[in-house]
Amino acid sequence: MTHTPHPARRRLLARGLQAAAALLLPATLLATATGAAFAQTAPWPSRTIKIVIPYGAGSSPDVFARIVGERLAVRLGQAVIVENRVGAGGNLGTGVVAKAPGGGYTFLVSTNGPLVYNTVLYSKLGYDPFTELRPVVLGGGQANVCAVRADSNIHSLKELVADMKAKPGAYNFSSTGVGSLSQLGVELLKVKTGTFAVHIPYASSPLAILAVLQGDVQFACVPAVAVIPQVKAGKMRTLAVSTATRSQLTPDIPTMKEAGLPEIENVAWMAMMAPASTPTDIVNRMNQEVNAVLAMPEVREKLYSQYMEPIGGTPEQLQKFMQQELRVMTPIIKRTGIKIE
């Protein structure tokens, strides 16, 4: 199916990414404006480039990096490999890149949690994403979808909340890791509705969904890419999407606002980062190349098929976006009462 991007698509439908999109330039314009600056022959890259993913295979950052990395390899003339370094809610792999040499051969594709939220959640993070990593490009975003097993007696988010209130302690939920948006969204739901459910973290969205299918947990609110295939297979039922308006990619799923919970809106985003010591010219070149890849119709279609919205932009815009996310989310995270030692 062919998607015709709407002018509002870059705003990504939700609070955080609406603000980000206001800062971002269309990828095609950026590539045109900056292409001449890199017309000269450069020694970089001269060998294999590694993109570290702090989550498991099949996770949204993993899928995104493999789609983009395939085209990057062609454009750069060097192999681009994806390496999964799983652990500590995404902190392990993110920290590995934060401490890596900045020669331009190690990059990171990480998410909201390890890049912003965990600076508030963790007493000792082990790295500082704002000083030990430098932004390259805001790659893409996607909504979380709350879902239950198809044979569940729950048919809407309102029913889920009512049943959680009626049966305190009876519910567990899975997430993509401690401090992930898939956890924080549910924690905020619990705060807003006065309900309780036990959090069980997993290393990736496919594993979080598997936990629902196996009956280990009763529900999950994770990226759409992990949920929709199970819905189409008749194994799961969606309850709500975590965006302010219905997504063009999931038009049949009601929003949190439609479910009566307008303050619980969030979108997961993925960004490429590099070690802080990476030279500016390499960061700018990689930014140019990723933006060019994100502008390719075939790449956009692949991302849309995974329920991801391509974004793009400059390193400076990503830096401002991360700082904005920190300002907005810090009080929200503190309201949940979560603190990880």
Short mmCIF file of C-alpha atoms in Angstrom, two decimals:
data_model
loop_
_atom_site.label_atom_id
_atom_site.label_comp_id
_atom_site.label_asym_id
_atom_site.label_seq_id
_atom_site.Cartn_x
_atom_site.Cartn_y
_atom_site.Cartn_z
CA MET A 1 0.00 0.00 0.00
CA THR A 2 1.31 3.43 -0.96
CA HIS A 3 1.21 6.19 1.66
CA THR A 4 1.07 9.82 0.57
CA PRO A 5 2.72 11.82 3.36
CA HIS A 6 0.46 14.57 4.69
CA PRO A 7 2.12 17.93 5.50
CA ALA A 8 1.37 17.28 9.16
CA ARG A 9 2.96 13.83 9.12
CA ARG A 10 6.31 15.08 10.46
CA ARG A 11 4.62 16.22 13.63
CA LEU A 12 4.02 12.57 14.46
CA LEU A 13 0.70 13.12 16.14
CA ALA A 14 1.86 13.36 19.72
CA ARG A 15 3.06 15.96 22.17
CA GLY A 16 6.79 15.27 22.10
CA LEU A 17 7.15 14.72 18.41
CA GLN A 18 4.77 17.53 17.50
CA ALA A 19 7.22 19.85 19.18
CA ALA A 20 10.16 18.13 17.53
CA ALA A 21 8.71 18.45 14.08
CA ALA A 22 8.39 22.21 14.48
CA LEU A 23 12.17 22.25 14.74
CA LEU A 24 12.89 19.89 11.89
CA LEU A 25 13.66 20.55 8.23
CA PRO A 26 12.35 18.15 5.58
CA ALA A 27 15.02 15.55 4.92
CA THR A 28 15.05 16.25 1.22
CA LEU A 29 15.71 19.95 1.70
CA LEU A 30 18.45 19.22 4.20
CA ALA A 31 20.16 16.82 1.81
CA THR A 32 19.99 19.38 -0.99
CA ALA A 33 21.25 22.22 1.17
CA THR A 34 24.18 20.33 2.62
CA GLY A 35 25.17 18.04 -0.24
CA ALA A 36 27.66 20.47 -1.75
CA ALA A 37 29.55 20.69 1.52
CA PHE A 38 30.54 17.05 1.18
CA ALA A 39 31.28 16.96 -2.53
CA GLN A 40 34.98 16.74 -1.83
CA THR A 41 36.64 13.36 -1.38
CA ALA A 42 36.85 12.39 2.30
CA PRO A 43 38.84 9.57 3.92
CA TRP A 44 35.82 8.53 5.99
CA PRO A 45 34.58 5.85 5.93
CA SER A 46 37.38 3.46 5.11
CA ARG A 47 36.10 0.38 6.96
CA THR A 48 33.01 -1.26 8.45
CA ILE A 49 30.63 0.94 10.46
CA LYS A 50 28.88 -0.52 13.50
CA ILE A 51 25.47 0.60 14.75
CA VAL A 52 24.80 -0.53 18.32
CA ILE A 53 21.20 -1.24 19.33
CA PRO A 54 20.59 -1.42 23.10
CA TYR A 55 17.58 -3.70 22.62
CA GLY A 56 16.96 -7.16 21.25
CA ALA A 57 16.51 -8.36 17.68
CA GLY A 58 13.11 -7.40 16.31
CA SER A 59 12.78 -4.37 18.54
CA SER A 60 11.79 -1.09 16.89
CA PRO A 61 15.32 0.43 16.98
CA ASP A 62 16.71 -2.83 15.60
CA VAL A 63 14.24 -2.87 12.70
CA PHE A 64 14.82 0.83 12.00
CA ALA A 65 18.61 0.47 12.01
CA ARG A 66 18.55 -2.51 9.66
CA ILE A 67 16.26 -0.77 7.16
CA VAL A 68 18.33 2.41 7.17
CA GLY A 69 21.68 0.63 7.52
CA GLU A 70 21.13 -1.37 4.33
CA ARG A 71 20.89 1.83 2.28
CA LEU A 72 23.65 3.57 4.23
CA ALA A 73 26.05 0.80 3.25
CA VAL A 74 25.34 1.44 -0.43
CA ARG A 75 25.71 5.20 -0.12
CA LEU A 76 28.87 5.06 2.00
CA GLY A 77 30.53 2.21 0.13
CA GLN A 78 31.27 0.31 3.34
CA ALA A 79 29.56 -2.47 5.27
CA VAL A 80 27.18 -1.33 8.01
CA ILE A 81 26.55 -3.92 10.71
CA VAL A 82 23.99 -3.87 13.51
CA GLU A 83 25.06 -5.14 16.92
CA ASN A 84 22.53 -5.79 19.70
CA ARG A 85 23.86 -5.04 23.20
CA VAL A 86 20.94 -5.81 25.48
CA GLY A 87 20.60 -5.07 29.18
CA ALA A 88 19.63 -2.64 31.94
CA GLY A 89 16.65 -1.19 30.10
CA GLY A 90 18.79 -0.06 27.18
CA ASN A 91 21.46 1.50 29.37
CA LEU A 92 24.08 -1.17 28.68
CA GLY A 93 24.31 -0.67 24.93
CA THR A 94 23.88 3.08 25.18
CA GLY A 95 26.68 3.23 27.74
CA VAL A 96 28.94 1.13 25.52
CA VAL A 97 28.71 3.73 22.76
CA ALA A 98 29.08 6.61 25.23
CA LYS A 99 32.47 5.16 26.24
CA ALA A 100 33.53 4.12 22.71
CA PRO A 101 36.25 5.85 20.66
CA GLY A 102 34.90 8.65 18.50
CA GLY A 103 36.52 7.65 15.24
CA GLY A 104 33.28 7.56 13.28
CA TYR A 105 32.93 3.79 13.16
CA THR A 106 30.61 3.25 16.13
CA PHE A 107 27.13 4.75 16.23
CA LEU A 108 24.04 4.19 18.35
CA VAL A 109 20.33 4.00 17.61
CA SER A 110 18.56 4.35 20.93
CA THR A 111 15.26 5.59 22.33
CA ASN A 112 13.54 7.94 24.76
CA GLY A 113 14.54 5.99 27.86
CA PRO A 114 18.33 5.61 27.65
CA LEU A 115 18.75 9.00 25.95
CA VAL A 116 16.54 11.13 28.20
CA TYR A 117 14.21 9.53 30.75
CA ASN A 118 16.77 7.35 32.49
CA THR A 119 18.73 10.42 33.58
CA VAL A 120 15.76 11.07 35.89
CA LEU A 121 14.83 7.47 36.69
CA TYR A 122 18.25 6.10 37.66
CA SER A 123 20.26 7.21 40.68
CA LYS A 124 23.45 6.01 38.95
CA LEU A 125 23.20 5.78 35.19
CA GLY A 126 26.87 5.18 34.39
CA TYR A 127 26.92 7.62 31.46
CA ASP A 128 25.59 11.06 30.59
CA PRO A 129 23.74 11.10 27.25
CA PHE A 130 23.96 14.88 27.10
CA THR A 131 27.75 15.09 27.48
CA GLU A 132 29.16 11.68 26.45
CA LEU A 133 27.08 11.31 23.30
CA ARG A 134 26.50 13.76 20.48
CA PRO A 135 23.31 13.88 18.42
CA VAL A 136 23.38 12.80 14.78
CA VAL A 137 19.74 12.66 13.67
CA LEU A 138 16.23 12.05 14.97
CA GLY A 139 15.37 9.01 12.91
CA GLY A 140 11.77 8.06 13.50
CA GLY A 141 8.91 7.65 15.91
CA GLN A 142 5.94 5.43 16.52
CA ALA A 143 2.95 5.22 18.78
CA ASN A 144 2.54 2.66 21.51
CA VAL A 145 -0.54 0.47 21.29
CA CYS A 146 -2.21 -1.02 24.36
CA ALA A 147 -3.43 -4.54 23.73
CA VAL A 148 -4.69 -7.73 25.37
CA ARG A 149 -5.04 -11.31 24.19
CA ALA A 150 -7.87 -11.90 21.75
CA ASP A 151 -9.66 -14.20 24.21
CA SER A 152 -9.59 -11.59 26.99
CA ASN A 153 -12.90 -10.32 28.37
CA ILE A 154 -11.49 -6.77 28.06
CA HIS A 155 -12.62 -4.88 24.94
CA SER A 156 -11.63 -1.27 25.68
CA LEU A 157 -9.23 0.75 27.79
CA LYS A 158 -12.17 1.86 29.96
CA GLU A 159 -13.00 -1.78 30.64
CA LEU A 160 -9.36 -2.48 31.49
CA VAL A 161 -9.26 0.36 34.01
CA ALA A 162 -12.57 -0.72 35.55
CA ASP A 163 -11.39 -4.33 35.91
CA MET A 164 -8.05 -3.25 37.40
CA LYS A 165 -9.98 -1.23 39.99
CA ALA A 166 -12.30 -4.13 40.73
CA LYS A 167 -9.44 -6.63 41.05
CA PRO A 168 -6.47 -4.87 42.69
CA GLY A 169 -3.29 -6.92 42.39
CA ALA A 170 -4.69 -9.22 39.71
CA TYR A 171 -2.98 -7.56 36.75
CA ASN A 172 0.56 -7.70 35.40
CA PHE A 173 1.84 -5.81 32.36
CA SER A 174 4.93 -6.23 30.21
CA SER A 175 7.17 -3.54 28.76
CA THR A 176 10.30 -3.12 26.65
CA GLY A 177 12.41 -2.45 29.73
CA VAL A 178 12.67 -0.58 33.00
CA GLY A 179 12.23 3.13 32.34
CA SER A 180 10.99 2.58 28.80
CA LEU A 181 8.09 4.58 27.44
CA SER A 182 6.06 1.38 27.41
CA GLN A 183 6.47 1.24 31.19
CA LEU A 184 6.09 4.95 31.87
CA GLY A 185 2.87 5.18 29.87
CA VAL A 186 1.27 2.47 32.01
CA GLU A 187 2.71 3.91 35.23
CA LEU A 188 1.12 7.24 34.36
CA LEU A 189 -2.14 5.42 33.59
CA LYS A 190 -2.00 3.86 37.05
CA VAL A 191 -1.39 7.23 38.70
CA LYS A 192 -4.21 8.92 36.78
CA THR A 193 -6.76 6.15 37.39
CA GLY A 194 -5.78 4.99 40.87
CA THR A 195 -5.17 1.44 39.69
CA PHE A 196 -2.42 -1.10 40.32
CA ALA A 197 -0.57 -3.57 38.12
CA VAL A 198 2.80 -5.27 38.49
CA HIS A 199 5.45 -4.30 35.95
CA ILE A 200 7.42 -7.11 34.29
CA PRO A 201 10.16 -5.78 31.95
CA TYR A 202 11.48 -7.57 28.86
CA ALA A 203 14.39 -6.93 26.50
CA SER A 204 12.29 -6.11 23.43
CA SER A 205 8.76 -5.49 22.22
CA PRO A 206 8.45 -8.98 20.64
CA LEU A 207 9.28 -10.55 24.00
CA ALA A 208 6.84 -8.23 25.78
CA ILE A 209 4.11 -9.30 23.36
CA LEU A 210 5.05 -12.98 23.75
CA ALA A 211 4.46 -12.58 27.49
CA VAL A 212 0.90 -11.43 26.76
CA LEU A 213 0.28 -14.28 24.32
CA GLN A 214 1.57 -16.85 26.81
CA GLY A 215 -0.58 -15.45 29.61
CA ASP A 216 2.38 -14.38 31.74
CA VAL A 217 0.92 -10.85 31.80
CA GLN A 218 -2.55 -9.51 31.02
CA PHE A 219 -1.68 -6.54 28.80
CA ALA A 220 1.07 -4.41 27.29
CA CYS A 221 1.41 -0.94 25.74
CA VAL A 222 4.25 -1.33 23.25
CA PRO A 223 5.15 -0.14 19.73
CA ALA A 224 2.57 -0.90 17.07
CA VAL A 225 5.05 -2.90 14.99
CA ALA A 226 4.97 -5.67 17.61
CA VAL A 227 1.21 -5.58 18.18
CA ILE A 228 -0.47 -5.24 14.78
CA PRO A 229 0.80 -8.53 13.25
CA GLN A 230 -0.66 -10.39 16.24
CA VAL A 231 -3.95 -8.52 15.85
CA LYS A 232 -4.09 -9.42 12.15
CA ALA A 233 -3.40 -13.04 13.10
CA GLY A 234 -6.39 -12.98 15.46
CA LYS A 235 -4.25 -13.45 18.56
CA MET A 236 -4.55 -10.00 20.16
CA ARG A 237 -7.05 -7.16 20.54
CA THR A 238 -6.09 -3.48 20.58
CA LEU A 239 -7.50 -1.12 23.20
CA ALA A 240 -5.99 2.29 22.44
CA VAL A 241 -3.15 4.10 20.70
CA SER A 242 -0.98 6.49 22.70
CA THR A 243 -1.35 9.53 20.44
CA ALA A 244 -3.43 12.70 20.55
CA THR A 245 -5.18 11.91 17.27
CA ARG A 246 -5.69 8.70 15.35
CA SER A 247 -2.62 7.69 13.40
CA GLN A 248 -2.85 7.35 9.63
CA LEU A 249 -0.92 4.11 10.11
CA THR A 250 -3.43 2.68 12.64
CA PRO A 251 -6.68 4.52 11.83
CA ASP A 252 -8.98 1.92 13.41
CA ILE A 253 -7.46 2.14 16.89
CA PRO A 254 -9.03 4.71 19.27
CA THR A 255 -6.83 7.27 20.99
CA MET A 256 -6.26 7.73 24.70
CA LYS A 257 -8.48 10.81 24.52
CA GLU A 258 -11.30 8.81 22.99
CA ALA A 259 -10.87 6.34 25.85
CA GLY A 260 -11.34 9.19 28.33
CA LEU A 261 -7.66 9.54 29.27
CA PRO A 262 -6.38 12.57 27.29
CA GLU A 263 -3.37 13.22 29.51
CA ILE A 264 -1.78 9.86 28.78
CA GLU A 265 -0.32 10.49 25.35
CA ASN A 266 3.18 9.49 24.27
CA VAL A 267 5.19 8.51 21.24
CA ALA A 268 8.35 6.44 21.19
CA TRP A 269 11.18 7.95 19.16
CA MET A 270 14.51 6.68 17.91
CA ALA A 271 17.65 8.74 17.43
CA MET A 272 21.11 8.10 16.05
CA MET A 273 23.92 9.22 18.34
CA ALA A 274 27.72 9.06 18.28
CA PRO A 275 30.44 9.15 20.95
CA ALA A 276 31.02 12.74 22.04
CA SER A 277 34.54 12.80 20.58
CA THR A 278 33.34 11.99 17.05
CA PRO A 279 34.55 14.74 14.66
CA THR A 280 31.93 17.23 13.56
CA ASP A 281 32.56 16.63 9.87
CA ILE A 282 31.81 12.91 10.31
CA VAL A 283 28.66 13.63 12.32
CA ASN A 284 27.49 16.04 9.63
CA ARG A 285 28.26 13.56 6.87
CA MET A 286 26.35 10.78 8.62
CA ASN A 287 23.48 13.18 9.25
CA GLN A 288 23.39 14.04 5.55
CA GLU A 289 23.41 10.38 4.53
CA VAL A 290 20.69 9.32 6.97
CA ASN A 291 18.47 12.20 5.88
CA ALA A 292 19.00 11.18 2.26
CA VAL A 293 18.07 7.59 3.09
CA LEU A 294 14.95 8.69 5.00
CA ALA A 295 13.85 10.66 1.95
CA MET A 296 13.90 7.56 -0.29
CA PRO A 297 10.34 6.45 -1.15
CA GLU A 298 11.19 2.77 -0.79
CA VAL A 299 12.71 3.33 2.66
CA ARG A 300 9.72 5.37 3.78
CA GLU A 301 7.39 2.60 2.64
CA LYS A 302 9.39 0.03 4.59
CA LEU A 303 9.22 2.19 7.70
CA TYR A 304 5.50 2.81 7.25
CA SER A 305 4.99 -0.94 6.92
CA GLN A 306 6.57 -1.23 10.37
CA TYR A 307 4.28 1.54 11.70
CA MET A 308 7.20 3.96 11.98
CA GLU A 309 7.16 7.63 10.97
CA PRO A 310 10.48 8.82 9.42
CA ILE A 311 11.57 12.23 10.69
CA GLY A 312 15.09 13.52 9.94
CA GLY A 313 16.62 16.91 10.68
CA THR A 314 19.91 18.34 11.91
CA PRO A 315 22.05 17.36 14.91
CA GLU A 316 21.25 20.72 16.50
CA GLN A 317 17.52 20.10 16.20
CA LEU A 318 17.88 16.69 17.83
CA GLN A 319 19.84 18.23 20.68
CA LYS A 320 17.11 20.83 21.28
CA PHE A 321 14.45 18.13 21.09
CA MET A 322 16.18 15.97 23.71
CA GLN A 323 16.54 18.94 26.04
CA GLN A 324 12.87 19.74 25.55
CA GLU A 325 11.89 16.12 26.26
CA LEU A 326 13.87 16.27 29.50
CA ARG A 327 12.08 19.45 30.60
CA VAL A 328 8.63 18.09 29.77
CA MET A 329 9.04 14.53 31.04
CA THR A 330 10.94 15.15 34.28
CA PRO A 331 7.85 16.24 36.26
CA ILE A 332 5.77 13.46 34.68
CA ILE A 333 8.33 10.82 35.65
CA LYS A 334 8.53 12.19 39.17
CA ARG A 335 4.75 11.96 39.48
CA THR A 336 4.94 8.21 38.90
CA GLY A 337 7.25 7.86 41.89
CA ILE A 338 9.62 5.54 40.03
CA LYS A 339 13.27 5.67 41.09
CA ILE A 340 15.79 3.00 40.19
CA GLU A 341 18.92 2.51 42.27
#
